[in-house]
Coordinates of C-alpha atoms and ligand atoms in Angstrom, one line a residue:
X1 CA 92.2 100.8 163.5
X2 CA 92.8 101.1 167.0
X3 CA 89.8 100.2 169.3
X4 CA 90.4 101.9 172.4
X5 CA 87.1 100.7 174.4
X6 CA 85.1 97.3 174.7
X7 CA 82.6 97.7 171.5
X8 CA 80.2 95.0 173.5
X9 CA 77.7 97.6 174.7
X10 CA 77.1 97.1 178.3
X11 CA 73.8 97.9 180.0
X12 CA 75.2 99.9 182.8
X13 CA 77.2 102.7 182.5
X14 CA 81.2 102.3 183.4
X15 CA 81.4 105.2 185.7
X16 CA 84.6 106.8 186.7
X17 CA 84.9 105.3 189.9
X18 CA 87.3 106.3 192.8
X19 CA 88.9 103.7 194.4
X20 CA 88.2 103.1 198.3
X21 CA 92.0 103.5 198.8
X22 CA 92.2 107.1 197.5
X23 CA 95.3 105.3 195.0
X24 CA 94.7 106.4 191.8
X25 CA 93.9 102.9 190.1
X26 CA 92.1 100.2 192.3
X27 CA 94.8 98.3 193.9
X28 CA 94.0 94.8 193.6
X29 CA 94.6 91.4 196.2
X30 CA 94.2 87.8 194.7
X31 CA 93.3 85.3 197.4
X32 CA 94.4 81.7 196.4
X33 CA 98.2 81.7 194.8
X34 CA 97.4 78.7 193.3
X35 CA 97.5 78.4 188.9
X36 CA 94.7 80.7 189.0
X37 CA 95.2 83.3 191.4
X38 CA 99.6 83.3 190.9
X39 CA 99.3 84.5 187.4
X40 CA 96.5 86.9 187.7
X41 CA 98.6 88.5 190.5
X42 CA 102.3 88.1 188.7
X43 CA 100.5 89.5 185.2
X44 CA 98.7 92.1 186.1
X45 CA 101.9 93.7 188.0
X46 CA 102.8 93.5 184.7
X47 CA 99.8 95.3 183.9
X48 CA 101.0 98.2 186.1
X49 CA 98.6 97.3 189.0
X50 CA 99.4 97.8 192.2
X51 CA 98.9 93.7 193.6
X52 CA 99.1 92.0 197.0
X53 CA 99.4 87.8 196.6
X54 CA 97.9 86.5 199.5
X55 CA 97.6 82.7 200.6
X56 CA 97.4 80.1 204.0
X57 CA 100.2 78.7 202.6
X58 CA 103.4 80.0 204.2
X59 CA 105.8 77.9 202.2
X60 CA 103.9 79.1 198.8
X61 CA 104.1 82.7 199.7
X62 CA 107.8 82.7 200.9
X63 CA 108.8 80.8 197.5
X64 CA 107.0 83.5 195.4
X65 CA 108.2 86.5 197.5
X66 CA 111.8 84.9 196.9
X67 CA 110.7 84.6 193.0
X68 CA 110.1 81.7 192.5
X69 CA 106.9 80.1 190.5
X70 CA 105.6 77.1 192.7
X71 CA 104.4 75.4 189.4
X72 CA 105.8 74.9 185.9
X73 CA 104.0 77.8 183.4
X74 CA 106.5 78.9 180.5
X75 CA 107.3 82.7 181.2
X76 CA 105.8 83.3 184.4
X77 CA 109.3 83.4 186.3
X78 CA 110.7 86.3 184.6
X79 CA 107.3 88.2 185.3
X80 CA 107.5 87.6 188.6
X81 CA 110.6 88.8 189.6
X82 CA 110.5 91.4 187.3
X83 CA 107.7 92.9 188.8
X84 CA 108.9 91.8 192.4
X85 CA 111.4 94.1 191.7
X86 CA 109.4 97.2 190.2
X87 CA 107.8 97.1 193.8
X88 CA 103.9 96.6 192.5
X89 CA 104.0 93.0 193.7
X90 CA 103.4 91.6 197.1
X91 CA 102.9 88.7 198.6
X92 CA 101.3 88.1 202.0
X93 CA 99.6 85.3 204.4
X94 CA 97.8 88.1 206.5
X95 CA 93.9 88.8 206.0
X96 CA 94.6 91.8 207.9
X97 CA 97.1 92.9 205.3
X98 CA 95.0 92.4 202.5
X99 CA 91.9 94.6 203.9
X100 CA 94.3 97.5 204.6
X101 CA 95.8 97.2 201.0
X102 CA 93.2 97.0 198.5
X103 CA 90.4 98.1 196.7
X104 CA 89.6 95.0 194.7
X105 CA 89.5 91.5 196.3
X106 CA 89.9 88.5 193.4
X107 CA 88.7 85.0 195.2
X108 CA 91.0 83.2 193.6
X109 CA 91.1 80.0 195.7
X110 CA 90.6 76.4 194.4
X111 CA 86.9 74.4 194.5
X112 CA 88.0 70.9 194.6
X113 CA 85.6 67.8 194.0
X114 CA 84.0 66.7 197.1
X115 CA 85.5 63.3 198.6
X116 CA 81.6 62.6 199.7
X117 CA 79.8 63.0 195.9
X118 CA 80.2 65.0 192.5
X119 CA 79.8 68.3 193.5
X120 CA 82.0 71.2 194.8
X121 CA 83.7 71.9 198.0
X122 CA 83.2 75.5 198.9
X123 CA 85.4 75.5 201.7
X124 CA 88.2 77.6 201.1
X125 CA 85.8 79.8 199.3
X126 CA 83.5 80.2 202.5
X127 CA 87.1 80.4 204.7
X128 CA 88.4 83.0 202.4
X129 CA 85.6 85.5 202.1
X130 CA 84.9 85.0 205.8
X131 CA 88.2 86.0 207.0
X132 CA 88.9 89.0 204.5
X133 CA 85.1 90.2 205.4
X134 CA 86.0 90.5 208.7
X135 CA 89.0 92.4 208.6
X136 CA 87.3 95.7 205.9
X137 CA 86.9 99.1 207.1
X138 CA 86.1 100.6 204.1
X139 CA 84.4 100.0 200.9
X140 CA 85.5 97.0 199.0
X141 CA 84.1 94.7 196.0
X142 CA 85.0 91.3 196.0
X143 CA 84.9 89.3 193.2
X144 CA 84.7 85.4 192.6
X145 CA 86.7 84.1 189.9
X146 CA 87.2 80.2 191.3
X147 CA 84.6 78.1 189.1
X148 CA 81.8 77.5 191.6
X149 CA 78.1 76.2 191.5
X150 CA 75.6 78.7 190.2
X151 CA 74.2 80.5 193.3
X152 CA 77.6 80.9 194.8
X153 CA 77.9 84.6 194.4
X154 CA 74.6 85.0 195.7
X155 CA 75.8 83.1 198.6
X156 CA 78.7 85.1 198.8
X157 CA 76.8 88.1 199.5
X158 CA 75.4 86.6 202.4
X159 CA 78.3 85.6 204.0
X160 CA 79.7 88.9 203.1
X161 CA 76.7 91.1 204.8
X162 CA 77.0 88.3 207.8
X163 CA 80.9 89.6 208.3
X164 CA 80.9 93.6 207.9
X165 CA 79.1 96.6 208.7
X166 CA 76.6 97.5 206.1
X167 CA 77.8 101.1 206.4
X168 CA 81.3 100.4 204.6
X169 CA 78.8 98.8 201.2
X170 CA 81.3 96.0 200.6
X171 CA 80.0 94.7 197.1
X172 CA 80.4 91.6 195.4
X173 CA 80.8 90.3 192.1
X174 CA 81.7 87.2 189.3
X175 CA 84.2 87.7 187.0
X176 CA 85.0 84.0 185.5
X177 CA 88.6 82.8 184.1
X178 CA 89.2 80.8 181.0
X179 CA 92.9 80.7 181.6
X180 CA 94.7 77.2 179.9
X181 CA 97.6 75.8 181.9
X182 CA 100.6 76.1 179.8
X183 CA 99.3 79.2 177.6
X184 CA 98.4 80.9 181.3
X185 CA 100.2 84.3 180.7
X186 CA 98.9 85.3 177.4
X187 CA 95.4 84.2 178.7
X188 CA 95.6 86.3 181.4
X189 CA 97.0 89.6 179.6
X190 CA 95.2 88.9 176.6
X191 CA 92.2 87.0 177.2
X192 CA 89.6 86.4 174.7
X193 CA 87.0 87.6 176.3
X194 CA 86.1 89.2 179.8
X195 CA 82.7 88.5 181.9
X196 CA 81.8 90.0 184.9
X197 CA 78.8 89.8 186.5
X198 CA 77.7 93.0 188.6
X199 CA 75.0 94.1 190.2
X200 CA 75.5 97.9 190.3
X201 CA 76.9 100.9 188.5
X202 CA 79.6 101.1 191.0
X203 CA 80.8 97.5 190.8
X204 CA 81.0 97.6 187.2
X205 CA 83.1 100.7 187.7
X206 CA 85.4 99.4 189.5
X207 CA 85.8 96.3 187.8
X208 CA 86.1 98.3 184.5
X209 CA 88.9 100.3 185.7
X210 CA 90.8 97.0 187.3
X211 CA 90.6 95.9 183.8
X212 CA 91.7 98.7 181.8
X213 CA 95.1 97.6 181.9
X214 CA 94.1 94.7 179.9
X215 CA 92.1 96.9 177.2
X216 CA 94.7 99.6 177.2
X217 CA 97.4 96.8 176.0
X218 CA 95.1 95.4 173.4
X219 CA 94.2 98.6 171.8
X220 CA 98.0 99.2 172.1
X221 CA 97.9 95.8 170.1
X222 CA 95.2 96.7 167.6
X223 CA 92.8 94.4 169.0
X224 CA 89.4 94.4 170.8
X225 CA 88.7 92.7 174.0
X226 CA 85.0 91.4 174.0
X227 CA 83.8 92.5 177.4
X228 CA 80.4 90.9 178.3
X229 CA 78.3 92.1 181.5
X230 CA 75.5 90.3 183.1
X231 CA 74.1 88.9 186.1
X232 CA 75.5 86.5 188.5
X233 CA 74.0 83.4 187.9
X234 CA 74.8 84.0 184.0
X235 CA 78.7 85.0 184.6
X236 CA 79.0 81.7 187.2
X237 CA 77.2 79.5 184.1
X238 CA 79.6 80.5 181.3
X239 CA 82.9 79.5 183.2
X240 CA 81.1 76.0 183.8
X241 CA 79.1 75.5 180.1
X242 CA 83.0 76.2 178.3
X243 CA 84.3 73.9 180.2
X244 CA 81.3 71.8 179.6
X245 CA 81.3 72.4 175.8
X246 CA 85.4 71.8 175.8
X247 CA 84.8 68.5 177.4
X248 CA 82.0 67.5 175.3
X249 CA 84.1 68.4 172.3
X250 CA 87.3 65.9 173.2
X251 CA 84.6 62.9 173.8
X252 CA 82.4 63.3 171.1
X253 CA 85.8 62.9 169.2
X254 CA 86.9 59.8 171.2
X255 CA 83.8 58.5 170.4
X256 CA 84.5 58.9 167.0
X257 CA 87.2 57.0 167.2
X258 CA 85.6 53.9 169.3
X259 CA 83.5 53.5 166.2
X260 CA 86.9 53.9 163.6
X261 CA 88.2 51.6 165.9
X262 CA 85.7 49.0 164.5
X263 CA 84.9 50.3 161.1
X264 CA 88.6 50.5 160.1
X265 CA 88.3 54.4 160.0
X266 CA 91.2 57.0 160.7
X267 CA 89.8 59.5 163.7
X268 CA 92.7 61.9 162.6
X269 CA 91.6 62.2 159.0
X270 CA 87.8 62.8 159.9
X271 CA 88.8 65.4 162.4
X272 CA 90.7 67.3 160.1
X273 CA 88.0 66.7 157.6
X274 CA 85.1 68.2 159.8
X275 CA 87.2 70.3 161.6
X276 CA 87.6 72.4 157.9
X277 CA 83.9 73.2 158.7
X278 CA 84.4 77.1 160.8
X279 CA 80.7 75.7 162.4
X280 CA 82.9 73.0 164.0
X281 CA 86.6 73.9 164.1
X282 CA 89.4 71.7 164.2
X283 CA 90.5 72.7 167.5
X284 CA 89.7 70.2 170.9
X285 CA 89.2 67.7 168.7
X286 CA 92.2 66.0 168.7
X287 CA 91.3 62.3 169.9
X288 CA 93.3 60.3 172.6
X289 CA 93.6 59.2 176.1
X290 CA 90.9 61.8 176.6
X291 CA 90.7 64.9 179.1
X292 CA 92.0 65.1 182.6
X293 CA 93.6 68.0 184.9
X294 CA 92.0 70.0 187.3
X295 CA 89.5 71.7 185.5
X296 CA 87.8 69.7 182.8
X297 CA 86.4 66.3 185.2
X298 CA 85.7 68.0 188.2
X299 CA 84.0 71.0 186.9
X300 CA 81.3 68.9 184.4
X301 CA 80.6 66.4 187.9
X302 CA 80.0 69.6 189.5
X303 CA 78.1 70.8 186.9
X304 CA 75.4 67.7 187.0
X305 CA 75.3 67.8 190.5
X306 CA 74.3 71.5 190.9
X307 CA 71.8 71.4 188.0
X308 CA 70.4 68.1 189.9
X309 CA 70.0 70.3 193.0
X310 CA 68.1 72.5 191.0
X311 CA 66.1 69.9 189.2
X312 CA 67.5 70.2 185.8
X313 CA 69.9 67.2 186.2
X314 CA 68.2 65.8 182.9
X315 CA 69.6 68.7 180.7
X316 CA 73.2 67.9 181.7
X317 CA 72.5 64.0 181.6
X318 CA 74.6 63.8 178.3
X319 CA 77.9 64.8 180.6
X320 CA 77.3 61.3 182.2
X321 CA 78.4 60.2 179.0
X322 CA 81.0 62.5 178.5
X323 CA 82.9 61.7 181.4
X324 CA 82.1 57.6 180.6
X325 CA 83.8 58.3 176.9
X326 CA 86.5 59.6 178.5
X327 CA 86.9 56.9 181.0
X328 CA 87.1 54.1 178.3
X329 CA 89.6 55.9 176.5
X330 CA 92.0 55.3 179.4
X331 CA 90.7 51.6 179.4
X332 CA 91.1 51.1 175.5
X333 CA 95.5 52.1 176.3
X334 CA 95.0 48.6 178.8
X335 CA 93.6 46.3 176.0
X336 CA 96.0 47.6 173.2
X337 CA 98.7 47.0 175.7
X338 CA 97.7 43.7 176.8
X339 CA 96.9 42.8 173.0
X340 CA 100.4 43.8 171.9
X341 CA 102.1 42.1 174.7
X342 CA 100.3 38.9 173.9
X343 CA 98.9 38.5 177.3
X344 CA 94.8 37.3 178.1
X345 CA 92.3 39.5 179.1
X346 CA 91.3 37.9 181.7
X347 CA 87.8 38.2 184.1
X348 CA 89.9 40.1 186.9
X349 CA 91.9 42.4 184.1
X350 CA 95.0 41.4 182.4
X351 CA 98.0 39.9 183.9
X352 CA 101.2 41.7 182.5
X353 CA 103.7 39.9 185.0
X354 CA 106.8 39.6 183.5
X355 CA 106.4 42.8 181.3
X356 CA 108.3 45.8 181.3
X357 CA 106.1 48.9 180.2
X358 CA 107.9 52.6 179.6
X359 CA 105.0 54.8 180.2
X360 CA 106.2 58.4 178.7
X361 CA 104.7 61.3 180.0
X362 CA 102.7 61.8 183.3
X363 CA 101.3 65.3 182.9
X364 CA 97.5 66.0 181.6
X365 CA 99.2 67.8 179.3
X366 CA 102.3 69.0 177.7
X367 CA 104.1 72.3 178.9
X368 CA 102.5 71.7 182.3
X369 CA 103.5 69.7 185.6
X370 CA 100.3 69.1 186.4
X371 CA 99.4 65.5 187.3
X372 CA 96.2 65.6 188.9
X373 CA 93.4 63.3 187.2
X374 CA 96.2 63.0 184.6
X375 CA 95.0 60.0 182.0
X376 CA 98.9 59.4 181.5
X377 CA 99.7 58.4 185.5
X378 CA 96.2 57.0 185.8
X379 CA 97.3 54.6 183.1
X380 CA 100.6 53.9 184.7
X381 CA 99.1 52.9 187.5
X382 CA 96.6 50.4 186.4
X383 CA 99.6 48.9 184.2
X384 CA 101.4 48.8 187.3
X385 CA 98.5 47.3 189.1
X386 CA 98.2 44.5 186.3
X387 CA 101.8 43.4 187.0
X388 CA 104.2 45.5 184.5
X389 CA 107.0 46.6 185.7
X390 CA 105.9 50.6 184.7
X391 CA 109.0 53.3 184.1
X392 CA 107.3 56.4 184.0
X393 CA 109.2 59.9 182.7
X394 CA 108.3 63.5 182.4
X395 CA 109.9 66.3 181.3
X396 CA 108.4 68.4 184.3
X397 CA 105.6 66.4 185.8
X398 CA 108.1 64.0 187.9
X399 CA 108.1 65.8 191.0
X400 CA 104.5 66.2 190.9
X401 CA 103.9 62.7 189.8
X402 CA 106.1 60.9 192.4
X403 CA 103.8 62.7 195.5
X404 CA 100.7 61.6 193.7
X405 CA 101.7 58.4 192.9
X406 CA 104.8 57.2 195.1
X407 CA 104.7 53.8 194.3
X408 CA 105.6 53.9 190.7
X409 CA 109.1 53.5 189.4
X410 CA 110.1 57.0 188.0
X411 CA 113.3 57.2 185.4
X412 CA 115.4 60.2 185.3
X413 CA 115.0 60.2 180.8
X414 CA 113.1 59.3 178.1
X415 CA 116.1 56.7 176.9
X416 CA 116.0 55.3 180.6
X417 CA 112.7 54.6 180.5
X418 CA 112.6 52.9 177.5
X419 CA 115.6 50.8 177.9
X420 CA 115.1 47.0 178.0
X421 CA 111.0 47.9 177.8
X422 CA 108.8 45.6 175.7
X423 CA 106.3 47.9 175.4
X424 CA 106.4 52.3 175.0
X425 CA 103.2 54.0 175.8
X426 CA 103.4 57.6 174.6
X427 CA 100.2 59.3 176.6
X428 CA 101.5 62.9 176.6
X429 CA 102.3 64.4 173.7
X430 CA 105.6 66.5 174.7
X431 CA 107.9 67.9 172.0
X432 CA 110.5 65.5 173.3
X433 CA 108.8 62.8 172.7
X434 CA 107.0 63.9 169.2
X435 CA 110.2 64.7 168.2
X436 CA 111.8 61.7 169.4
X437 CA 113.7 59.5 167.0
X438 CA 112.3 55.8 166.4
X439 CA 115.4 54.3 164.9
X440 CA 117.4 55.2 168.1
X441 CA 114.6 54.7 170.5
X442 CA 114.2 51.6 168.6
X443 CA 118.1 49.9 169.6
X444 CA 117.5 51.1 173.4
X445 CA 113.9 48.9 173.6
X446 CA 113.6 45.6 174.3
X447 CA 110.9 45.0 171.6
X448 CA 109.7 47.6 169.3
X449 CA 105.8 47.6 170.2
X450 CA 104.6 51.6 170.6
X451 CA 100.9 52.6 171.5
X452 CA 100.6 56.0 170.7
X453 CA 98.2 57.1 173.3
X454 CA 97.6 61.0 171.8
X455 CA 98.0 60.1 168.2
X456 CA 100.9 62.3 168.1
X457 CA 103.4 60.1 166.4
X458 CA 104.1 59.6 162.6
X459 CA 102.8 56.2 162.3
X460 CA 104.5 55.4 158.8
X461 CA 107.8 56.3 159.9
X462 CA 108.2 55.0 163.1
X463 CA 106.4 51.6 161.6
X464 CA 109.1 51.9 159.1
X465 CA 111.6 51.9 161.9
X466 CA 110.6 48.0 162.7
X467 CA 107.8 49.8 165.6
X468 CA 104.4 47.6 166.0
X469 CA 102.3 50.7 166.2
X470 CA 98.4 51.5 167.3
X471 CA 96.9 54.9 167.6
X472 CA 93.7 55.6 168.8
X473 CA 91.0 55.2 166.3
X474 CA 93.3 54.8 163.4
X475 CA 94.1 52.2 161.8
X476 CA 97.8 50.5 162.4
X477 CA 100.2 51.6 159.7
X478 CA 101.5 49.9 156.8
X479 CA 104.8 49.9 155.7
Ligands
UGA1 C1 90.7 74.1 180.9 C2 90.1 75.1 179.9 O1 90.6 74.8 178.5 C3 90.3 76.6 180.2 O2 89.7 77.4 179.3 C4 89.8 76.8 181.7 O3 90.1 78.1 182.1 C5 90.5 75.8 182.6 O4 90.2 74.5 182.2 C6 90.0 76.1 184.0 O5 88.8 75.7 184.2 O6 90.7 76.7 184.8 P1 93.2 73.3 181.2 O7 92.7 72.4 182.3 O8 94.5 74.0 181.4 O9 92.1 74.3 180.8 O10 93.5 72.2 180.0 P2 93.0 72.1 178.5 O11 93.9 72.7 177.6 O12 91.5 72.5 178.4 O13 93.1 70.5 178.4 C7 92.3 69.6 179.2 C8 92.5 68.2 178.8 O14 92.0 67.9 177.6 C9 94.0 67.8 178.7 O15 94.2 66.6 179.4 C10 94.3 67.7 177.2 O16 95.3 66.8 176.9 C11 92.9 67.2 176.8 N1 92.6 67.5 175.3 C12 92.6 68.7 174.9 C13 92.3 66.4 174.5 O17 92.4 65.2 174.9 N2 92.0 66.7 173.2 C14 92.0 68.0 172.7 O18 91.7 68.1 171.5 C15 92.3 69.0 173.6

């Protein structure tokens, strides 16, 4: 059956809008090529948009108007200079530019942690807006899709009035993404579900019809796109509760396995085991070194410190915890390591002088080169800070990781890194390393001791390969 329309009823109408521009479908501008903003631009080219990239960063926007993808995301390259070539994509570093262009204006630029506290810094929101305010002369919506504090639309619509003549009716509105690094294409043209947050018939137009690329391609597909519209606070609270929920999901499973860690459990076998319930699912609830990235910590800090503002910091108290589970998963990699190596705890941490450590995988993630708040480095570095001599490799993250973390010794290979090591600390779970082979690994190490920091290795085999093995939250292997 082919669905042709969003079944989610909305309460306003979707009516035919005509876009500012006179083009016949709203042309649309993405401020912020970052993760975010790149793929929304590069995919919905694909989509058959008309699309104008636009950041501050000259050196970004002359690498992705020569084709190139300023971040590893499998498939993106192609897209882009396919559609570089069809003509519908642009990329720009003028404000001016992007007025003149477009109907639809996508904030698309990053909300960092604060350095002064939990919460978000709306900078590059505020600069953005400010600037592309300024420069309309004629009827716009702009829409937020960075993860912001609740209120920030409403905000937006200040600064917004503050910049342009009320007689052009620039509008605003919240659409939220739910994008995942690595799977960031098919989220984007096939999302799971769409928000938007509107105040008025015509905004919901005109966000309808910049979507209806993405409907037309899934009832083309035989599927349905849940489209949900509501009000702004709502649409800024979903992006921020997922997150919330996803984060809340990976700890309450690491703190499943603290607790197999002392009652001898397996953390693997319950998850499977409540993940057969459909209530729960099996999915995020794979236990480990925990959650890092640039979406996961920083969004449930800002989360608490926004609902404290607005004297609800109790409800979210529970994310304290969260973020505290995750933490001491990160801690637990230290004590296995200094446990295996035979080293003392010791009241100022371990000393593992002497040591050599192979640290595999620097990524939050596989199938991203991503390092920021990455568990993986973040362990590296604490390793290294404890003495060991750390080699650290990545299939993609090494760049990345040597600018975030110059002083750690970076090998060129998996087999480099764990040459001569007496310890190999698996923390993200690549296909190169899952796959990797523990007899051969096994002749290149210096002593076969493996902590298995995403509980992503077969245990029996790679025990049977002569490995001293520990997971997290199972218990070690027997052979
Ligand atoms: C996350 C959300 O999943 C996206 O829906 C959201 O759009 C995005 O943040 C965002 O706010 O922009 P992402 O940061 O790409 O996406 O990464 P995830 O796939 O969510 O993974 C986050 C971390 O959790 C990773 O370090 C991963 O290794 C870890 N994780 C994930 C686990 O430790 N266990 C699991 O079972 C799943």
């Amino acid at each position: 059956m082919t669905i042709p329309y969003p079944t989610q009823p909305s309460p306003m109408a979707f009516p035919a809008v005509r876009p500012p521009s006179g083009a016949p479908r709203p042309r649309l501008a993405f401020l912020g090529t970052g993760y975010l903003g790149a793929t929304y631009a590069i995919c919905f080219a694909e989509l058959g948009y008309e699309v104008l990239g636009f950041d501050v960063d000259e050196v970004k926007i002359a690498k992705l108007a020569a084709g190139q993808v300023p971040f590893h995301e499998a498939g993106l390259d192609e897209l882009l200079r396919a559609n570089l070539a069809s003509g519908r994509l642009r990329f720009t570093t003028s404000y001016a530019e992007v007025a003149d262009f477009a109907d639809v204006h996508f904030i698309c630029v990053g909300t960092p942690q604060r350095a002064d506290g939990m919460g978000a810094d709306l900078t590059y929101v505020e600069t953005s807006v400010s600037n592309l305010a300024k420069h309309l002369s004629r009827r716009a919506l702009i829409v937020g899709k960075s993860t912001v504090p609740v209120g920030t639309a409403e905000w937006v619509e200040q600064l917004v009035a503050k910049h342009t003549d009320p007689a052009l009716e620039v509008e605003v509105a919240w659409s939220p993404e739910f994008l995942q690094e690595g799977f960031a294409v098919e989220d984007v043209l096939r999302p799971n579900r769409i928000v938007v947050g509107v105040k008025t018939d015509w905004a919901n137009g005109m966000l309808y019809a910049a979507h209806k690329g993405v409907f037309d391609l899934a009832a083309t597909e035989d599927r349905e796109v849940p489209l949900v519209v509501t009000d702004f606070a709502t649409a800024e609270l979903v992006k921020v509760a997922a997150n919330a929920f996803l984060a809340t999901k990976i700890s309450f499973i690491n703190a499943m396995a603290e607790v197999c860690e002392v009652a001898g459990g397996d953390v693997t076998q319950l998850s499977k085991a409540i993940g057969y319930d459909p209530r729960i699912g099996n999915r995020f609830l794979q236990a480990g070194v925990g959650f890092g990235g640039g979406c996961l910590p920083k969004d449930i800090r800002a989360f608490q410190a926004r609902a404290q503002e607005l004297g609800a910091g109790e409800a979210l108290r529970f994310l304290h915890e969260v973020d505290l589970v995750n933490q001491r998963r990160r801690t637990r990699v230290i004590q296995l390591a200094t446990e295996l190596l035979g080293r003392l705890p010791g009241p100022a941490g371990p000393d593992l002088a002497g040591t050599r450590v192979a640290v595999l995988g620097a990524a939050f993630k596989p199938n991203s080169d991503d390092v920021r708040d990455s568990p993986s480095l973040a362990i590296a570095a604490t390793l290294a800070k404890a003495g060991a001599d750390v080699r650290v490799y990545d299939p993609q993250g090494m760049a990345n990781a040597r600018l975030a973390m110059p002083a750690l010794h970076y090998e060129e290979s998996m087999s480099a890194a764990v040459t001569g090591a007496d310890l190999v600390c698996v923390l993200t779970e690549w296909a190169e390393f899952r796959n990797a082979d523990p007899v051969t690994l096994g002749e290149l190490a210096g002593a076969r001791r493996v902590i298995d920091g995403r509980n992503c290795l077969d245990a029996t085999l790679w025990a049977r390969a002569g490995w001293e093995y520990r997971g997290m939250g199972r218990p070690n292997p027997s052979v």
